[in-house]
CSV table of C-alpha atoms in Angstrom, one decimal:
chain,number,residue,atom,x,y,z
Q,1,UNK,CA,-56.6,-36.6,44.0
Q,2,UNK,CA,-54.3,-35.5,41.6
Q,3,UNK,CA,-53.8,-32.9,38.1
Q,4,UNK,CA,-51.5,-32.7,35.5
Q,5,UNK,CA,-51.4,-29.4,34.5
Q,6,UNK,CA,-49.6,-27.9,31.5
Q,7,UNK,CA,-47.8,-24.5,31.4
Q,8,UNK,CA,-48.3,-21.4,28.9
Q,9,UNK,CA,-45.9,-19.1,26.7
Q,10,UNK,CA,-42.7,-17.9,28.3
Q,11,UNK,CA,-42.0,-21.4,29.4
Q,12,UNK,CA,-39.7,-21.5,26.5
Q,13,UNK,CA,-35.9,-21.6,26.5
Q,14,UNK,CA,-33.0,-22.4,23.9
Q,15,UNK,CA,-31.8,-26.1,25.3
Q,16,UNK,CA,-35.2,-27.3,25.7
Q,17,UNK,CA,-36.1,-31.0,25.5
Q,18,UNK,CA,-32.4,-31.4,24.5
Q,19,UNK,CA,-30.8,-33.1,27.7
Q,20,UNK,CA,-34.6,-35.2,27.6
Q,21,UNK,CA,-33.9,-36.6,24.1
Q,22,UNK,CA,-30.3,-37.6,24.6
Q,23,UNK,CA,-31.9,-39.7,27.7
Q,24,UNK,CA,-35.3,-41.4,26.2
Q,25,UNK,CA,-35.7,-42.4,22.2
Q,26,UNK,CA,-39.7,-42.0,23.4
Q,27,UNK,CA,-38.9,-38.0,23.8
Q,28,UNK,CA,-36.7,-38.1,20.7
Q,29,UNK,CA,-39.2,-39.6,18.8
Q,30,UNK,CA,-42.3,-37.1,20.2
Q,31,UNK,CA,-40.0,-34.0,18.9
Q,32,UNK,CA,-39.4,-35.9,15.3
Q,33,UNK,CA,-43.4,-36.8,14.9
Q,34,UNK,CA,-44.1,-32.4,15.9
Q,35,UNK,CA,-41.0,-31.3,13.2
Q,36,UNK,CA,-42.5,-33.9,10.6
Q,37,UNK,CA,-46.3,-32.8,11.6
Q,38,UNK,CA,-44.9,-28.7,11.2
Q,39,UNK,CA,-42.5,-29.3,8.1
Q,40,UNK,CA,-39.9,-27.5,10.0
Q,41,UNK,CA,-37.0,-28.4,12.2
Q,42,UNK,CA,-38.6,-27.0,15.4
Q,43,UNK,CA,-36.7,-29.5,17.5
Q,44,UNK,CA,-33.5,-28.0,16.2
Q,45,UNK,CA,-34.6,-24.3,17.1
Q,46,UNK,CA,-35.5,-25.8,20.7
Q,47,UNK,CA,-31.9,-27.1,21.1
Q,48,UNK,CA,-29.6,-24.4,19.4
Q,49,UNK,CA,-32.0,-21.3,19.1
Q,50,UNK,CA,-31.8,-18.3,18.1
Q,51,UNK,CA,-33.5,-17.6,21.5
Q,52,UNK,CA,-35.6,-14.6,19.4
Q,53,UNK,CA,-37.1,-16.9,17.0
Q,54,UNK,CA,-37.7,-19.0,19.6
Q,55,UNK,CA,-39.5,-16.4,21.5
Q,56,UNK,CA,-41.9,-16.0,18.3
Q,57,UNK,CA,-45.5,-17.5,18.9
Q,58,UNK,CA,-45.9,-19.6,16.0
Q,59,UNK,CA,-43.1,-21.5,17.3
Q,60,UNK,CA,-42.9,-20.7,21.2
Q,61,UNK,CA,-46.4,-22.6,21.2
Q,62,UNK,CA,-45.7,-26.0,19.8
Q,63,UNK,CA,-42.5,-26.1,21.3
Q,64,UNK,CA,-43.5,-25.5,25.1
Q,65,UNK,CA,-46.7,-28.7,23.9
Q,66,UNK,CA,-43.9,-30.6,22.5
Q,67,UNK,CA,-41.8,-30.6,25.5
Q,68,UNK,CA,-44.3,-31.2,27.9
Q,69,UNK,CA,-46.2,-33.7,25.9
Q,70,UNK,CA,-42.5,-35.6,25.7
Q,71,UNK,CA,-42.0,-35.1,29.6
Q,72,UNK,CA,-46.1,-37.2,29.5
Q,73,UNK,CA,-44.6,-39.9,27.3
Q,74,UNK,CA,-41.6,-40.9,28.8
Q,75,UNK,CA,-43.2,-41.1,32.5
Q,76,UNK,CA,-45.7,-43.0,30.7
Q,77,UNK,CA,-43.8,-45.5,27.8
Q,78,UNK,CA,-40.7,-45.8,30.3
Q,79,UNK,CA,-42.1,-45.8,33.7
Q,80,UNK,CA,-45.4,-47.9,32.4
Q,81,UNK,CA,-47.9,-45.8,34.2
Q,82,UNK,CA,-50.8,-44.2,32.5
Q,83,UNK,CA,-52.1,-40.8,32.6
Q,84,UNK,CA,-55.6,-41.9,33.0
Q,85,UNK,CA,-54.1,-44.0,35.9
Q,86,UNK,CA,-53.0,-41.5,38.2
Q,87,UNK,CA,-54.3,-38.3,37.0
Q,88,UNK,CA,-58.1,-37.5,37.9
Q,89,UNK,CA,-57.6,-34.1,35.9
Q,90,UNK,CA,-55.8,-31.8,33.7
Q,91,UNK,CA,-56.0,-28.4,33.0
Q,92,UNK,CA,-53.1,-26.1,31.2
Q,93,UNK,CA,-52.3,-22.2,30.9
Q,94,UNK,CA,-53.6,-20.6,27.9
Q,95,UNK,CA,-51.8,-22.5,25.3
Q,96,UNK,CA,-51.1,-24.9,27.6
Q,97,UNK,CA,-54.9,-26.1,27.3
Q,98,UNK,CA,-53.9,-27.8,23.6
Q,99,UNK,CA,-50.9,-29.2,25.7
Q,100,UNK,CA,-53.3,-30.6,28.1
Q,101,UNK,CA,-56.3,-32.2,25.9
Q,102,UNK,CA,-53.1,-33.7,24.0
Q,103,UNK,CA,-52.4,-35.5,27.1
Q,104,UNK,CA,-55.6,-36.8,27.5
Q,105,UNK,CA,-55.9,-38.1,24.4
Q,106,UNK,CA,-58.5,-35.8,22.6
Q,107,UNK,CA,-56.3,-34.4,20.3
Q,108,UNK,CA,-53.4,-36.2,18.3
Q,109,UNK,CA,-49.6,-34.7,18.7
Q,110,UNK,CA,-49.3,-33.8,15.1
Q,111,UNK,CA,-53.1,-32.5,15.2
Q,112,UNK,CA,-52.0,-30.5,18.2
Q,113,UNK,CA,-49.0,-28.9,16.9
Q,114,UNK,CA,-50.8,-28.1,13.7
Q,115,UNK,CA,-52.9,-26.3,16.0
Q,116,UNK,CA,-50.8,-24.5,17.8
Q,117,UNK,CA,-48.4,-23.3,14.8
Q,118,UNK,CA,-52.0,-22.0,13.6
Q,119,UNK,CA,-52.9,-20.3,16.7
Q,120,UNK,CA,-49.7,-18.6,17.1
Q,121,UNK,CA,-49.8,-17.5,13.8
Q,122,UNK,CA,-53.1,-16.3,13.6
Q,123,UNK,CA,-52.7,-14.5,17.1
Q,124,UNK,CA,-49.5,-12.5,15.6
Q,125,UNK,CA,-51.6,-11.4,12.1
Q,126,UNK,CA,-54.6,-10.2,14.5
Q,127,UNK,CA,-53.3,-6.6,15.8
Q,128,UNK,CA,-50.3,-5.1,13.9
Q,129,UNK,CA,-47.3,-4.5,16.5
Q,130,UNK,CA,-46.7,-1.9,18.8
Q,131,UNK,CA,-50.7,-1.6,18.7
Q,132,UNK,CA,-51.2,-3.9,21.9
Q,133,UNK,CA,-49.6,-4.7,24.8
Q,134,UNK,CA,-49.9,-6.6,28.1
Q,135,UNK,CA,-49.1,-6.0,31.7
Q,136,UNK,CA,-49.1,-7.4,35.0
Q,137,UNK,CA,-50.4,-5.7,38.2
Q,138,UNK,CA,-48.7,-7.7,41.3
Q,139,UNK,CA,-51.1,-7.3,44.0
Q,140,UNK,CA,-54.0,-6.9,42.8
Q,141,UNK,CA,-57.1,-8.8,42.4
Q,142,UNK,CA,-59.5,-9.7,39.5
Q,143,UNK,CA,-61.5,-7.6,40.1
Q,144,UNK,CA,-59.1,-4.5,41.1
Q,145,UNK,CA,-58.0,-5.0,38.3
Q,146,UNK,CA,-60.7,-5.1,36.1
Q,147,UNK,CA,-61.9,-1.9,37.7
Q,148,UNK,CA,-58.4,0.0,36.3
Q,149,UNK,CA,-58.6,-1.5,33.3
Q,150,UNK,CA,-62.3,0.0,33.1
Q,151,UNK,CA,-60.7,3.5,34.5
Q,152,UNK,CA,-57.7,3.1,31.8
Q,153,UNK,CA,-59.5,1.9,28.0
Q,154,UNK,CA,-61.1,5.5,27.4
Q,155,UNK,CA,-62.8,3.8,24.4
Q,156,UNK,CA,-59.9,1.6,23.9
Q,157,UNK,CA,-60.0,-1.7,24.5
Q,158,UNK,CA,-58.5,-2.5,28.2
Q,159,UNK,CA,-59.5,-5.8,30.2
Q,160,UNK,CA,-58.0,-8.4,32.5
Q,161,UNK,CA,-56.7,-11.1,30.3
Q,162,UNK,CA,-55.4,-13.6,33.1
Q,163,UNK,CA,-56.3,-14.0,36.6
Q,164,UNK,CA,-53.1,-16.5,38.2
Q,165,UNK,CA,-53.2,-16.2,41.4
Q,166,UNK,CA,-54.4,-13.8,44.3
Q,167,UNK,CA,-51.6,-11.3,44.1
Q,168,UNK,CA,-51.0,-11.7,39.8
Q,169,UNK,CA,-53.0,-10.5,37.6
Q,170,UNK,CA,-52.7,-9.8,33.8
Q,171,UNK,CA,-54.1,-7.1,32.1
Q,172,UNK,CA,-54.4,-6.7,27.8
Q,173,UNK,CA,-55.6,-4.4,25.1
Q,174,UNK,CA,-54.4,-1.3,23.9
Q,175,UNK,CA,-51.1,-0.4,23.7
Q,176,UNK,CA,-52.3,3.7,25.0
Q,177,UNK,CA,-55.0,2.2,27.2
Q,178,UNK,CA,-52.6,-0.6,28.9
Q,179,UNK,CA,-49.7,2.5,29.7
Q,180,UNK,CA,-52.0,4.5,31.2
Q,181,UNK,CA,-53.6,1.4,33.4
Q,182,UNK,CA,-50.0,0.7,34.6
Q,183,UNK,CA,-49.8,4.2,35.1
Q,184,UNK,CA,-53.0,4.0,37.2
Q,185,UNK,CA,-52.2,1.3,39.2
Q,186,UNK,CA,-49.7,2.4,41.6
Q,187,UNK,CA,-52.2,5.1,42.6
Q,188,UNK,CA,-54.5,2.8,43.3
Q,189,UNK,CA,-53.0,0.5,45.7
Q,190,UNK,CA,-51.0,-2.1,43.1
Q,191,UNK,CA,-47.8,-3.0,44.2
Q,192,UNK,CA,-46.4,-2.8,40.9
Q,193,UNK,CA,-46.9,-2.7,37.2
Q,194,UNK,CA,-45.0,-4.6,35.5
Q,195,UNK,CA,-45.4,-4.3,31.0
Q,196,UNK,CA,-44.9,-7.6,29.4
Q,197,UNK,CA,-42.4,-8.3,26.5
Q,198,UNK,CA,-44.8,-9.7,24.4
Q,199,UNK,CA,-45.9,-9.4,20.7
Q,200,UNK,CA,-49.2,-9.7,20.9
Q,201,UNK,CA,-52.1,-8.5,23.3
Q,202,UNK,CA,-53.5,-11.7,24.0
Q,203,UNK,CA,-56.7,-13.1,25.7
Q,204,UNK,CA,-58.9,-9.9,24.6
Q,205,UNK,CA,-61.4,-8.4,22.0
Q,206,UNK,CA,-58.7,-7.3,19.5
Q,207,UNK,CA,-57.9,-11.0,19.3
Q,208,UNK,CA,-61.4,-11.5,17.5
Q,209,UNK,CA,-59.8,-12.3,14.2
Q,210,UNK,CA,-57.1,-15.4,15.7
Q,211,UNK,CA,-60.7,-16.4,17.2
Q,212,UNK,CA,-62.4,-16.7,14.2
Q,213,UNK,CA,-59.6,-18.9,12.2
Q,214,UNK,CA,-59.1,-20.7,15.1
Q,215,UNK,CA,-63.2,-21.6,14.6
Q,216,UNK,CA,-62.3,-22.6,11.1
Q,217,UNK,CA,-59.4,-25.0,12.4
Q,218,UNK,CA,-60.8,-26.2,14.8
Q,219,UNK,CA,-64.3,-26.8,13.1
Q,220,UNK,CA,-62.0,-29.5,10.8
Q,221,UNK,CA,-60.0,-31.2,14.0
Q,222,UNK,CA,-60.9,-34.2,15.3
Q,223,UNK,CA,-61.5,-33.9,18.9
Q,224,UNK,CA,-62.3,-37.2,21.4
Q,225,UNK,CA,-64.0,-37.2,24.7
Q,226,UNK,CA,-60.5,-36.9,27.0
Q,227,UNK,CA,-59.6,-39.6,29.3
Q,228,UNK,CA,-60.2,-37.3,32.1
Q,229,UNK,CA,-62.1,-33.8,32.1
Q,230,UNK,CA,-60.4,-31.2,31.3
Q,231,UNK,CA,-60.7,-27.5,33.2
Q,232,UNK,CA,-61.4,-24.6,30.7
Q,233,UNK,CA,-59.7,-21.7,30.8
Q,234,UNK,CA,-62.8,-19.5,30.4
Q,235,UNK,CA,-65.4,-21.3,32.6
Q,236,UNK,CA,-62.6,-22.9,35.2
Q,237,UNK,CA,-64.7,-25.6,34.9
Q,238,UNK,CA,-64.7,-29.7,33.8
Q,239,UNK,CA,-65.3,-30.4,30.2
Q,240,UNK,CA,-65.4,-33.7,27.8
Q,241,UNK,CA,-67.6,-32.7,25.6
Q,242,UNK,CA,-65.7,-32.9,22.4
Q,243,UNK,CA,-67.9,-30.1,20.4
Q,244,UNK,CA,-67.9,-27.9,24.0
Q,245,UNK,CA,-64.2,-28.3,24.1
Q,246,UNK,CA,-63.7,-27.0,20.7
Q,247,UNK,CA,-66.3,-23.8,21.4
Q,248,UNK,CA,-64.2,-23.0,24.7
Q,249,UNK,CA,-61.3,-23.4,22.4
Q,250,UNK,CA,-62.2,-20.4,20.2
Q,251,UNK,CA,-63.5,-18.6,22.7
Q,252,UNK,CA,-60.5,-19.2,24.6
Q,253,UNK,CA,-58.8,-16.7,22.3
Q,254,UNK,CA,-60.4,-13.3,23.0
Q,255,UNK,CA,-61.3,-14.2,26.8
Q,256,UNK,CA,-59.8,-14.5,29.9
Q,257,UNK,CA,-57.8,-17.2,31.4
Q,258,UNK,CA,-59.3,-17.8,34.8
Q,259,UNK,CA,-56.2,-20.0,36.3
Q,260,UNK,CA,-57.1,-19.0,40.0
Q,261,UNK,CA,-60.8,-20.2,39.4
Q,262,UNK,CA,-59.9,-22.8,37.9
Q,263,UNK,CA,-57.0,-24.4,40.7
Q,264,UNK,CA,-59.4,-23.0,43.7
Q,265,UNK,CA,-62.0,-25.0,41.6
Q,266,UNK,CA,-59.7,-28.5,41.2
Q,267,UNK,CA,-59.0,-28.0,45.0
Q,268,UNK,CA,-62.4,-27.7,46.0
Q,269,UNK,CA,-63.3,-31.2,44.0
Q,270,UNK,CA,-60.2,-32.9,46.2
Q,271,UNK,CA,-57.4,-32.4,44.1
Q,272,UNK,CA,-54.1,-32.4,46.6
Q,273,UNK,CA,-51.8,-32.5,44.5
Q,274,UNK,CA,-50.7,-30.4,40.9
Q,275,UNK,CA,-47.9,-31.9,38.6
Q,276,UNK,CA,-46.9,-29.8,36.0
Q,277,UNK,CA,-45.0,-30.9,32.9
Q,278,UNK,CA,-42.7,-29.2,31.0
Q,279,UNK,CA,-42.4,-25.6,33.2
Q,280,UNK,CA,-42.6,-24.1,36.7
Q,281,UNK,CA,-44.3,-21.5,36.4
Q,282,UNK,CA,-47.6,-22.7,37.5
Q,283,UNK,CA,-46.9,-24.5,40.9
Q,284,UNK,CA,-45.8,-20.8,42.4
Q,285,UNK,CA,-49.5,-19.5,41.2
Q,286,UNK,CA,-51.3,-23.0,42.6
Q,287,UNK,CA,-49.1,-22.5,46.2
Q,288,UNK,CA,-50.6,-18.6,46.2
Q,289,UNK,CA,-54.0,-19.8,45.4
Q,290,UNK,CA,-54.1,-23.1,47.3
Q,291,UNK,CA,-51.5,-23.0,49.8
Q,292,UNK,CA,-51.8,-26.5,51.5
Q,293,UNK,CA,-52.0,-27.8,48.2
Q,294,UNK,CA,-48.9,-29.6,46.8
Q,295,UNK,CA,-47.0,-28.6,43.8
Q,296,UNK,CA,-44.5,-30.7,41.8
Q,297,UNK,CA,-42.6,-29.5,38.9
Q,298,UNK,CA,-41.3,-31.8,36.2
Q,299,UNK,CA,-38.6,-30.2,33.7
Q,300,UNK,CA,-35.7,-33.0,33.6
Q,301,UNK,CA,-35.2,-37.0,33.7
Q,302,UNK,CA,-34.5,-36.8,37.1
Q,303,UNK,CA,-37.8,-34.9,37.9
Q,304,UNK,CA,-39.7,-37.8,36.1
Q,305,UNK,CA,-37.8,-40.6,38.0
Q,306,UNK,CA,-38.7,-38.9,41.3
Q,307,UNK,CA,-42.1,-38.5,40.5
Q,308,UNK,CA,-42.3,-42.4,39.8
Q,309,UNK,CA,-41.4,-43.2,42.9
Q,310,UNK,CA,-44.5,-41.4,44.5
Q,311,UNK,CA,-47.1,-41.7,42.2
């Protein structure tokens, strides 16, 4: 059995999706229906940067969609296979999730995007910055690190945001409380703690506003059953449901992505083998989780004409 899985933020680069549209009018055209669905020249800011506006949520989110979505296309318009075909799953990283139920077919691109653009918006506006921050404890567990989190808050607001893999997880809240739970950690046995150049402190409480206009977007977008379930981030479990998908959508905001869960959870149901689109970041985490499993990563045209010939 086989997923398509879908990476999260920080899979951005300037010079994405550029070498893909010069190859295939089907990626060209996926990028043109996201800039016309946006009203900006996202494609543009993919290609030639700046790498710092990049690097802003509102548009690191569509873009890293947009690119894997166009990666989806072209092994499916040019190669003539069909996700539904050879995929008995997908599942995506955070934001990647919107990437995923994209590829499924739940959610239209331009839908998607509009989405996204919200979400990142909405995410920034929710805790003024320098007042949150997120960090990564290498070699640690969920619940480890859970446990300094609860050791760290002090009546601020301090929890484990993402659980990747055995060794990785990522802690959010706080700016004060997150410090002093890096601080923490290497007395307690974590390898290291590693702060996060990010803008926002995702995937916790103080997200609670991005969560409710998400609800509001969302209440408004059309969502279809998905041509194969999709694994929630929060429950690391299969969904299809169109109204469930869109209540683990909001919730998906303020709680935590449970990537381990979910591969450990894809594995167990016979999934082999894990293609991820547009990144590879995730196939390191899936190898750490599931280590017989098999990981491919596809970022270029010559990724998605190898993967034809085994799939």
């Amino acid at each position: 059995m086989r997923a398509f899985i879908f990476p999260g933020q920080g899979s951005q680069a300037v010079g994405m999706g550029a070498a893909l549209a010069e190859a295939s009018p089907v990626a060209l055209e996926t990028f043109q229906e996201v800039d016309e669905a946006l009203g900006q020249h996202l494609f543009r800011l993919m290609r030639e940067g700046p790498a710092d506006e990049l690097t802003l949520t509102e548009n690191a989110q569509p873009a890293i969609m947009a690119n894997a979505v166009a990666m989806l296309r072209v092994l499916e318009k040019e190669g003539g296979v069909s996700l539904a075909d050879k995929a008995d799953f997908v599942a995506g990283h955070s934001l990647g999730e919107y990437s995923a139920l994209c590829a499924a077919g739940a959610i239209d691109l331009a839908t998607t995007a509009k989405l996204l653009k919200l979400r990142g918006q909405a995410m920034q506006a929710a805790v003024p910055v320098g007042e949150g921050a997120m960090a990564a404890l290498l070699g640690a567990d969920g619940d480890k690190a859970q446990a300094i989190a609860d050791e760290a808050a002090e009546g601020q607001v301090c929890t484990v945001a993402n659980d990747n893999d055995p060794n990785q997880v990522v802690i959010s809240g706080h700016r004060e409380a997150v410090e002093r739970a890096a601080a923490l950690a290497k007395d307690k046995g974590v390898k290291r703690a590693v702060m996060l150049p990010v803008s926002a402190p995702f995937h916790c409480p103080l997200m609670q506003p991005a969560a409710q206009a998400m609800e509001k977007a969302l209440a408004d977008a059309r969502i279809a059953p998905p041509l194969v379930p999709v694994y929630a981030n929060v429950t690391a479990a299969p969904v299809s449901d169109p109204d469930t998908i869109k209540a683990l959508l909001v919730e998906q905001v303020t709680g935590r992505v449970r990537w381990r869960e979910s591969v450990l959870a894809m594995h167990a149901a016979g999934v082999g083998q894990f293609v991820e689109f547009g990144g590879k970041v995730l196939g390191p985490m899936v190898k750490r989780t599931a280590p017989d499993a098999e990981t491919i990563s596809v970022i270029s045209m010559d990724d998605i004409e190898a993967l034809l010939k085994i799939i």
